Amino acid sequence: MKRLLLLQILLSAACSAFGWGQKGHDVTAYIAEKHLTPTTAHAIDSILHGKSMVYWANWLDNASHSRPFAYTKTWHYKNIDEGVRYEEAPANPAGDAVTAMKAQIETLVNPASAPGDTELALKILIHITGDLHQPMHMGHATDLGGNRIKVKFFNRPANLHSVWDSSIAESGHKWSYSEWQQQIDRVTDDEINAITAGSIDDWAKETASIAASVYRYFTPDQNISYDEIAYWTPTIEKQFLYGGLRLAHILNTIFDAGYACTHPAPYTPVQ
């Protein structure tokens, strides 16, 4: 029995190394799909050979563990240690969530990119945009984004990262990804314009600020229960929504010239 419990804990730690849980990535991708222009939706459908963005939303979490895509392991996060300004955080030579997003966009906007490279870049971008909005993916390198901070979730062993990946979201609402979209994706055009304003670095800074609040709120060995779920679920709702709307905004500026003419791109276009 003890061995089984230990195995469950180790598996939880391993799975929590990447991204939102499956639900979070599915919600982010589905919200994005709902905000694509017809032109962009057609382009995405062609690149993904008829499969949806939701279909590929969690692909990179598994792929990063495989030999061909092991180079993407560090692309799921950007470490901002305590007391370090975002602009002064040391760069990871293997890349991070922000540099990876920018690199995929560069591939997508380049008309000379090979079809296979374009497809891969889109799959990666779908996933990492979600990761960028998970606060613990802007966490401290010293504790591996909360993976080393042991807590309890309803008196069961957990770590702060895994709690943020899925536990709070799944406890806050027992919804399917489509129900999440239906319930939280209710913003006006003006609100969408405000949410999608700024750059990828601006969005990363927002998430880093939330991460700092998470570190102040939670303490090692804390038993996380109903009060904490109620307090933080609105933040998770916001991050799911913002990730989806911003992903759609990126893709619309890339694939729809009409949209790009009236909306500033959150990235620097390739000259």
mmCIF file of C-alpha atoms in Angstrom:
data_model
loop_
_atom_site.group_PDB
_atom_site.id
_atom_site.type_symbol
_atom_site.label_atom_id
_atom_site.label_comp_id
_atom_site.label_asym_id
_atom_site.label_seq_id
_atom_site.Cartn_x
_atom_site.Cartn_y
_atom_site.Cartn_z
ATOM 1 C CA MET A 1 0.000 0.000 0.000
ATOM 2 C CA LYS A 2 2.821 2.383 0.894
ATOM 3 C CA ARG A 3 4.596 1.567 -2.375
ATOM 4 C CA LEU A 4 1.405 2.295 -4.321
ATOM 5 C CA LEU A 5 0.978 5.655 -2.582
ATOM 6 C CA LEU A 6 4.614 6.550 -3.280
ATOM 7 C CA LEU A 7 4.171 5.636 -6.950
ATOM 8 C CA GLN A 8 1.085 7.844 -7.203
ATOM 9 C CA ILE A 9 2.962 10.775 -5.697
ATOM 10 C CA LEU A 10 5.921 10.296 -8.050
ATOM 11 C CA LEU A 11 3.659 10.051 -11.081
ATOM 12 C CA SER A 12 1.862 13.206 -9.994
ATOM 13 C CA ALA A 13 5.155 15.058 -9.720
ATOM 14 C CA ALA A 14 6.280 13.839 -13.140
ATOM 15 C CA CYS A 15 3.037 14.795 -14.865
ATOM 16 C CA SER A 16 2.989 18.213 -13.223
ATOM 17 C CA ALA A 17 6.267 19.238 -14.796
ATOM 18 C CA PHE A 18 4.439 20.658 -17.805
ATOM 19 C CA GLY A 19 1.538 22.998 -18.466
ATOM 20 C CA TRP A 20 -1.951 23.345 -17.253
ATOM 21 C CA GLY A 21 -3.601 19.990 -16.750
ATOM 22 C CA GLN A 22 -5.387 18.576 -19.781
ATOM 23 C CA LYS A 23 -8.565 20.505 -19.004
ATOM 24 C CA GLY A 24 -6.779 23.849 -18.933
ATOM 25 C CA HIS A 25 -5.126 23.364 -22.298
ATOM 26 C CA ASP A 26 -8.359 22.093 -23.833
ATOM 27 C CA VAL A 27 -10.275 25.114 -22.533
ATOM 28 C CA THR A 28 -7.639 27.548 -23.794
ATOM 29 C CA ALA A 29 -7.620 25.976 -27.259
ATOM 30 C CA TYR A 30 -11.402 25.818 -27.476
ATOM 31 C CA ILE A 31 -11.853 29.454 -26.496
ATOM 32 C CA ALA A 32 -9.291 30.361 -29.146
ATOM 33 C CA GLU A 33 -11.183 28.339 -31.754
ATOM 34 C CA LYS A 34 -14.357 30.252 -30.961
ATOM 35 C CA HIS A 35 -12.627 33.567 -31.705
ATOM 36 C CA LEU A 36 -10.882 32.747 -34.974
ATOM 37 C CA THR A 37 -11.992 34.683 -38.019
ATOM 38 C CA PRO A 38 -13.310 32.532 -40.894
ATOM 39 C CA THR A 39 -10.107 33.141 -42.839
ATOM 40 C CA THR A 40 -7.939 32.062 -39.915
ATOM 41 C CA ALA A 41 -10.133 29.063 -39.135
ATOM 42 C CA HIS A 42 -9.758 27.871 -42.725
ATOM 43 C CA ALA A 43 -5.969 28.231 -42.558
ATOM 44 C CA ILE A 44 -5.759 26.374 -39.233
ATOM 45 C CA ASP A 45 -7.976 23.599 -40.545
ATOM 46 C CA SER A 46 -5.686 23.163 -43.529
ATOM 47 C CA ILE A 47 -2.476 23.139 -41.475
ATOM 48 C CA LEU A 48 -3.867 20.642 -38.951
ATOM 49 C CA HIS A 49 -5.415 18.451 -41.671
ATOM 50 C CA GLY A 50 -8.934 18.813 -40.358
ATOM 51 C CA LYS A 51 -8.156 18.142 -36.701
ATOM 52 C CA SER A 52 -9.105 20.783 -34.151
ATOM 53 C CA MET A 53 -6.832 22.886 -31.983
ATOM 54 C CA VAL A 54 -8.274 21.068 -28.973
ATOM 55 C CA TYR A 55 -7.121 17.763 -30.466
ATOM 56 C CA TRP A 56 -3.514 19.007 -30.308
ATOM 57 C CA ALA A 57 -3.777 21.131 -27.157
ATOM 58 C CA ASN A 58 -2.003 18.637 -24.872
ATOM 59 C CA TRP A 59 0.250 16.997 -27.436
ATOM 60 C CA LEU A 60 3.430 18.771 -26.374
ATOM 61 C CA ASP A 61 3.243 17.559 -22.772
ATOM 62 C CA ASN A 62 3.770 14.023 -24.014
ATOM 63 C CA ALA A 63 6.013 14.918 -26.942
ATOM 64 C CA SER A 64 8.497 16.756 -24.720
ATOM 65 C CA HIS A 65 9.214 13.458 -22.976
ATOM 66 C CA SER A 66 10.057 11.752 -26.268
ATOM 67 C CA ARG A 67 13.514 11.743 -27.829
ATOM 68 C CA PRO A 68 12.617 13.679 -31.016
ATOM 69 C CA PHE A 69 11.127 16.598 -29.050
ATOM 70 C CA ALA A 70 13.237 16.507 -25.880
ATOM 71 C CA TYR A 71 14.635 19.899 -26.910
ATOM 72 C CA THR A 72 11.258 21.449 -25.980
ATOM 73 C CA LYS A 73 11.373 20.444 -22.287
ATOM 74 C CA THR A 74 12.307 23.920 -21.077
ATOM 75 C CA TRP A 75 9.831 25.629 -23.413
ATOM 76 C CA HIS A 76 6.887 25.138 -21.058
ATOM 77 C CA TYR A 77 7.985 27.754 -18.512
ATOM 78 C CA LYS A 78 10.092 30.818 -17.778
ATOM 79 C CA ASN A 79 11.641 31.030 -14.325
ATOM 80 C CA ILE A 80 11.411 34.331 -12.456
ATOM 81 C CA ASP A 81 13.053 33.978 -9.047
ATOM 82 C CA GLU A 82 11.997 35.932 -5.984
ATOM 83 C CA GLY A 83 13.164 39.532 -6.035
ATOM 84 C CA VAL A 84 14.199 39.359 -9.696
ATOM 85 C CA ARG A 85 12.575 41.699 -12.193
ATOM 86 C CA TYR A 86 11.168 40.038 -15.284
ATOM 87 C CA GLU A 87 13.583 41.936 -17.524
ATOM 88 C CA GLU A 88 16.564 40.808 -15.416
ATOM 89 C CA ALA A 89 15.709 37.103 -15.202
ATOM 90 C CA PRO A 90 18.621 35.076 -16.637
ATOM 91 C CA ALA A 91 17.870 33.521 -20.001
ATOM 92 C CA ASN A 92 17.697 29.767 -20.251
ATOM 93 C CA PRO A 93 20.120 28.768 -23.046
ATOM 94 C CA ALA A 94 17.752 25.919 -23.980
ATOM 95 C CA GLY A 95 14.851 28.364 -24.409
ATOM 96 C CA ASP A 96 11.739 29.148 -22.401
ATOM 97 C CA ALA A 97 8.016 29.712 -22.915
ATOM 98 C CA VAL A 98 8.435 33.287 -24.137
ATOM 99 C CA THR A 99 11.300 32.683 -26.552
ATOM 100 C CA ALA A 100 9.582 29.507 -27.797
ATOM 101 C CA MET A 101 6.337 31.356 -28.516
ATOM 102 C CA LYS A 102 8.208 34.003 -30.471
ATOM 103 C CA ALA A 103 10.125 31.375 -32.430
ATOM 104 C CA GLN A 104 6.948 29.521 -33.431
ATOM 105 C CA ILE A 105 5.334 32.761 -34.539
ATOM 106 C CA GLU A 106 8.387 33.565 -36.644
ATOM 107 C CA THR A 107 7.982 30.213 -38.391
ATOM 108 C CA LEU A 108 4.255 30.761 -38.921
ATOM 109 C CA VAL A 109 4.606 34.234 -40.428
ATOM 110 C CA ASN A 110 7.415 33.183 -42.759
ATOM 111 C CA PRO A 111 5.939 32.227 -46.159
ATOM 112 C CA ALA A 112 9.089 30.231 -46.900
ATOM 113 C CA SER A 113 8.539 27.837 -43.983
ATOM 114 C CA ALA A 114 8.091 24.217 -45.006
ATOM 115 C CA PRO A 115 4.577 22.819 -44.404
ATOM 116 C CA GLY A 116 5.870 20.376 -41.796
ATOM 117 C CA ASP A 117 7.613 23.172 -39.901
ATOM 118 C CA THR A 118 4.458 25.288 -40.003
ATOM 119 C CA GLU A 119 2.363 22.435 -38.647
ATOM 120 C CA LEU A 120 4.805 21.743 -35.823
ATOM 121 C CA ALA A 121 5.059 25.428 -34.928
ATOM 122 C CA LEU A 122 1.276 25.718 -34.694
ATOM 123 C CA LYS A 123 0.962 22.672 -32.431
ATOM 124 C CA ILE A 124 3.660 24.011 -30.138
ATOM 125 C CA LEU A 125 2.197 27.525 -30.063
ATOM 126 C CA ILE A 126 -1.262 26.215 -29.122
ATOM 127 C CA HIS A 127 0.201 24.502 -26.083
ATOM 128 C CA ILE A 128 2.756 27.045 -24.912
ATOM 129 C CA THR A 129 0.300 29.935 -25.016
ATOM 130 C CA GLY A 130 -1.635 28.035 -22.366
ATOM 131 C CA ASP A 131 1.532 27.415 -20.356
ATOM 132 C CA LEU A 132 2.362 31.116 -20.422
ATOM 133 C CA HIS A 133 -0.821 31.768 -18.435
ATOM 134 C CA GLN A 134 -0.257 29.138 -15.733
ATOM 135 C CA PRO A 135 1.233 31.142 -12.830
ATOM 136 C CA MET A 136 3.601 28.429 -11.621
ATOM 137 C CA HIS A 137 5.161 28.376 -15.078
ATOM 138 C CA MET A 138 6.539 31.786 -14.182
ATOM 139 C CA GLY A 139 7.675 30.438 -10.804
ATOM 140 C CA HIS A 140 11.060 30.152 -9.126
ATOM 141 C CA ALA A 141 13.853 28.014 -10.535
ATOM 142 C CA THR A 142 14.896 27.169 -6.962
ATOM 143 C CA ASP A 143 11.704 25.190 -6.307
ATOM 144 C CA LEU A 144 11.050 24.117 -9.917
ATOM 145 C CA GLY A 145 7.973 26.294 -10.239
ATOM 146 C CA GLY A 146 6.451 24.988 -7.018
ATOM 147 C CA ASN A 147 7.170 21.307 -7.698
ATOM 148 C CA ARG A 148 9.395 21.170 -4.615
ATOM 149 C CA ILE A 149 6.900 22.946 -2.366
ATOM 150 C CA LYS A 150 5.026 20.159 -0.623
ATOM 151 C CA VAL A 151 1.445 20.890 0.349
ATOM 152 C CA LYS A 152 -1.686 18.895 1.022
ATOM 153 C CA PHE A 153 -4.843 18.964 -1.034
ATOM 154 C CA PHE A 154 -7.727 17.889 1.173
ATOM 155 C CA ASN A 155 -5.105 16.219 3.409
ATOM 156 C CA ARG A 156 -3.535 14.245 0.559
ATOM 157 C CA PRO A 157 0.136 14.785 -0.369
ATOM 158 C CA ALA A 158 0.636 17.133 -3.313
ATOM 159 C CA ASN A 159 2.896 19.924 -4.475
ATOM 160 C CA LEU A 160 2.052 23.521 -5.278
ATOM 161 C CA HIS A 161 2.654 23.102 -8.993
ATOM 162 C CA SER A 162 0.321 20.140 -9.416
ATOM 163 C CA VAL A 163 -2.360 21.901 -7.399
ATOM 164 C CA TRP A 164 -2.226 24.792 -9.848
ATOM 165 C CA ASP A 165 -2.009 22.571 -12.913
ATOM 166 C CA SER A 166 -5.318 20.869 -12.301
ATOM 167 C CA SER A 167 -6.525 20.340 -8.721
ATOM 168 C CA ILE A 168 -7.996 23.784 -8.085
ATOM 169 C CA ALA A 169 -9.539 24.044 -11.550
ATOM 170 C CA GLU A 170 -11.146 20.601 -11.409
ATOM 171 C CA SER A 171 -12.443 21.235 -7.891
ATOM 172 C CA GLY A 172 -13.737 24.700 -8.720
ATOM 173 C CA HIS A 173 -15.897 23.481 -11.600
ATOM 174 C CA LYS A 174 -16.687 19.940 -12.757
ATOM 175 C CA TRP A 175 -17.150 21.122 -16.332
ATOM 176 C CA SER A 176 -16.111 19.768 -19.714
ATOM 177 C CA TYR A 177 -13.879 22.045 -21.762
ATOM 178 C CA SER A 178 -16.877 23.177 -23.822
ATOM 179 C CA GLU A 179 -18.821 24.017 -20.660
ATOM 180 C CA TRP A 180 -15.868 26.031 -19.383
ATOM 181 C CA GLN A 181 -15.916 28.038 -22.607
ATOM 182 C CA GLN A 182 -19.669 28.586 -22.445
ATOM 183 C CA GLN A 183 -19.499 29.855 -18.878
ATOM 184 C CA ILE A 184 -16.411 32.089 -18.853
ATOM 185 C CA ASP A 185 -16.181 33.304 -22.447
ATOM 186 C CA ARG A 186 -18.697 36.122 -22.050
ATOM 187 C CA VAL A 187 -16.747 39.303 -22.647
ATOM 188 C CA THR A 188 -17.472 42.268 -24.873
ATOM 189 C CA ASP A 189 -15.425 43.293 -27.887
ATOM 190 C CA ASP A 190 -13.979 46.191 -25.900
ATOM 191 C CA GLU A 191 -12.933 43.817 -23.137
ATOM 192 C CA ILE A 192 -11.339 41.470 -25.664
ATOM 193 C CA ASN A 193 -9.375 44.372 -27.153
ATOM 194 C CA ALA A 194 -8.100 45.268 -23.675
ATOM 195 C CA ILE A 195 -7.184 41.657 -22.862
ATOM 196 C CA THR A 196 -5.302 41.134 -26.119
ATOM 197 C CA ALA A 197 -3.460 44.459 -26.001
ATOM 198 C CA GLY A 198 0.256 44.510 -25.361
ATOM 199 C CA SER A 199 3.040 42.081 -26.187
ATOM 200 C CA ILE A 200 3.871 38.502 -25.304
ATOM 201 C CA ASP A 201 6.336 39.829 -22.728
ATOM 202 C CA ASP A 202 3.578 41.980 -21.215
ATOM 203 C CA TRP A 203 1.387 38.911 -20.847
ATOM 204 C CA ALA A 204 4.245 36.942 -19.294
ATOM 205 C CA LYS A 205 4.827 39.752 -16.784
ATOM 206 C CA GLU A 206 1.153 39.593 -15.782
ATOM 207 C CA THR A 207 1.455 35.867 -15.120
ATOM 208 C CA ALA A 208 4.690 36.407 -13.185
ATOM 209 C CA SER A 209 2.885 38.929 -10.989
ATOM 210 C CA ILE A 210 0.181 36.366 -10.226
ATOM 211 C CA ALA A 211 2.890 33.815 -9.440
ATOM 212 C CA ALA A 212 4.380 36.203 -6.888
ATOM 213 C CA SER A 213 0.955 36.459 -5.224
ATOM 214 C CA VAL A 214 0.632 32.667 -5.197
ATOM 215 C CA TYR A 215 3.983 32.333 -3.414
ATOM 216 C CA ARG A 216 2.919 34.866 -0.793
ATOM 217 C CA TYR A 217 -0.432 33.152 -0.204
ATOM 218 C CA PHE A 218 0.578 29.507 0.082
ATOM 219 C CA THR A 219 3.004 28.052 2.616
ATOM 220 C CA PRO A 220 4.808 24.703 2.715
ATOM 221 C CA ASP A 221 2.696 21.891 4.195
ATOM 222 C CA GLN A 222 -0.461 23.997 3.946
ATOM 223 C CA ASN A 223 -3.658 21.964 3.660
ATOM 224 C CA ILE A 224 -5.485 23.380 0.646
ATOM 225 C CA SER A 225 -9.231 23.014 0.856
ATOM 226 C CA TYR A 226 -12.527 24.771 0.116
ATOM 227 C CA ASP A 227 -11.453 28.287 1.107
ATOM 228 C CA GLU A 228 -8.401 28.249 -1.152
ATOM 229 C CA ILE A 229 -10.388 26.823 -4.060
ATOM 230 C CA ALA A 230 -13.016 29.544 -3.726
ATOM 231 C CA TYR A 231 -10.349 32.248 -3.493
ATOM 232 C CA TRP A 232 -8.260 31.188 -6.505
ATOM 233 C CA THR A 233 -10.807 29.724 -8.939
ATOM 234 C CA PRO A 234 -11.644 33.197 -10.382
ATOM 235 C CA THR A 235 -7.952 33.663 -11.174
ATOM 236 C CA ILE A 236 -7.846 30.359 -13.010
ATOM 237 C CA GLU A 237 -10.997 31.280 -14.927
ATOM 238 C CA LYS A 238 -9.347 34.534 -15.970
ATOM 239 C CA GLN A 239 -6.128 32.846 -17.050
ATOM 240 C CA PHE A 240 -7.951 30.220 -19.122
ATOM 241 C CA LEU A 241 -9.947 32.981 -20.810
ATOM 242 C CA TYR A 242 -6.998 35.299 -21.376
ATOM 243 C CA GLY A 243 -4.886 32.487 -22.808
ATOM 244 C CA GLY A 244 -7.604 31.513 -25.271
ATOM 245 C CA LEU A 245 -8.376 35.043 -26.410
ATOM 246 C CA ARG A 246 -4.713 35.888 -26.819
ATOM 247 C CA LEU A 247 -4.008 32.713 -28.774
ATOM 248 C CA ALA A 248 -6.835 33.583 -31.152
ATOM 249 C CA HIS A 249 -5.474 37.128 -31.440
ATOM 250 C CA ILE A 250 -2.013 35.859 -32.378
ATOM 251 C CA LEU A 251 -3.388 33.481 -34.993
ATOM 252 C CA ASN A 252 -5.764 36.044 -36.477
ATOM 253 C CA THR A 253 -2.945 38.557 -36.920
ATOM 254 C CA ILE A 254 -0.868 35.875 -38.634
ATOM 255 C CA PHE A 255 -3.429 34.348 -40.984
ATOM 256 C CA ASP A 256 -6.009 37.067 -41.651
ATOM 257 C CA ALA A 257 -4.682 40.194 -43.357
ATOM 258 C CA GLY A 258 -7.961 42.013 -42.787
ATOM 259 C CA TYR A 259 -7.803 41.415 -39.048
ATOM 260 C CA ALA A 260 -4.114 42.327 -38.915
ATOM 261 C CA CYS A 261 -4.830 45.677 -40.551
ATOM 262 C CA THR A 262 -7.056 46.735 -37.678
ATOM 263 C CA HIS A 263 -5.385 44.985 -34.727
ATOM 264 C CA PRO A 264 -1.801 45.497 -33.510
ATOM 265 C CA ALA A 265 0.234 42.293 -33.471
ATOM 266 C CA PRO A 266 1.538 41.139 -30.057
ATOM 267 C CA TYR A 267 4.835 40.277 -31.715
ATOM 268 C CA THR A 268 7.319 41.947 -34.031
ATOM 269 C CA PRO A 269 6.564 40.876 -37.596
ATOM 270 C CA VAL A 270 9.411 39.361 -39.585
ATOM 271 C CA GLN A 271 10.716 41.880 -42.125
#
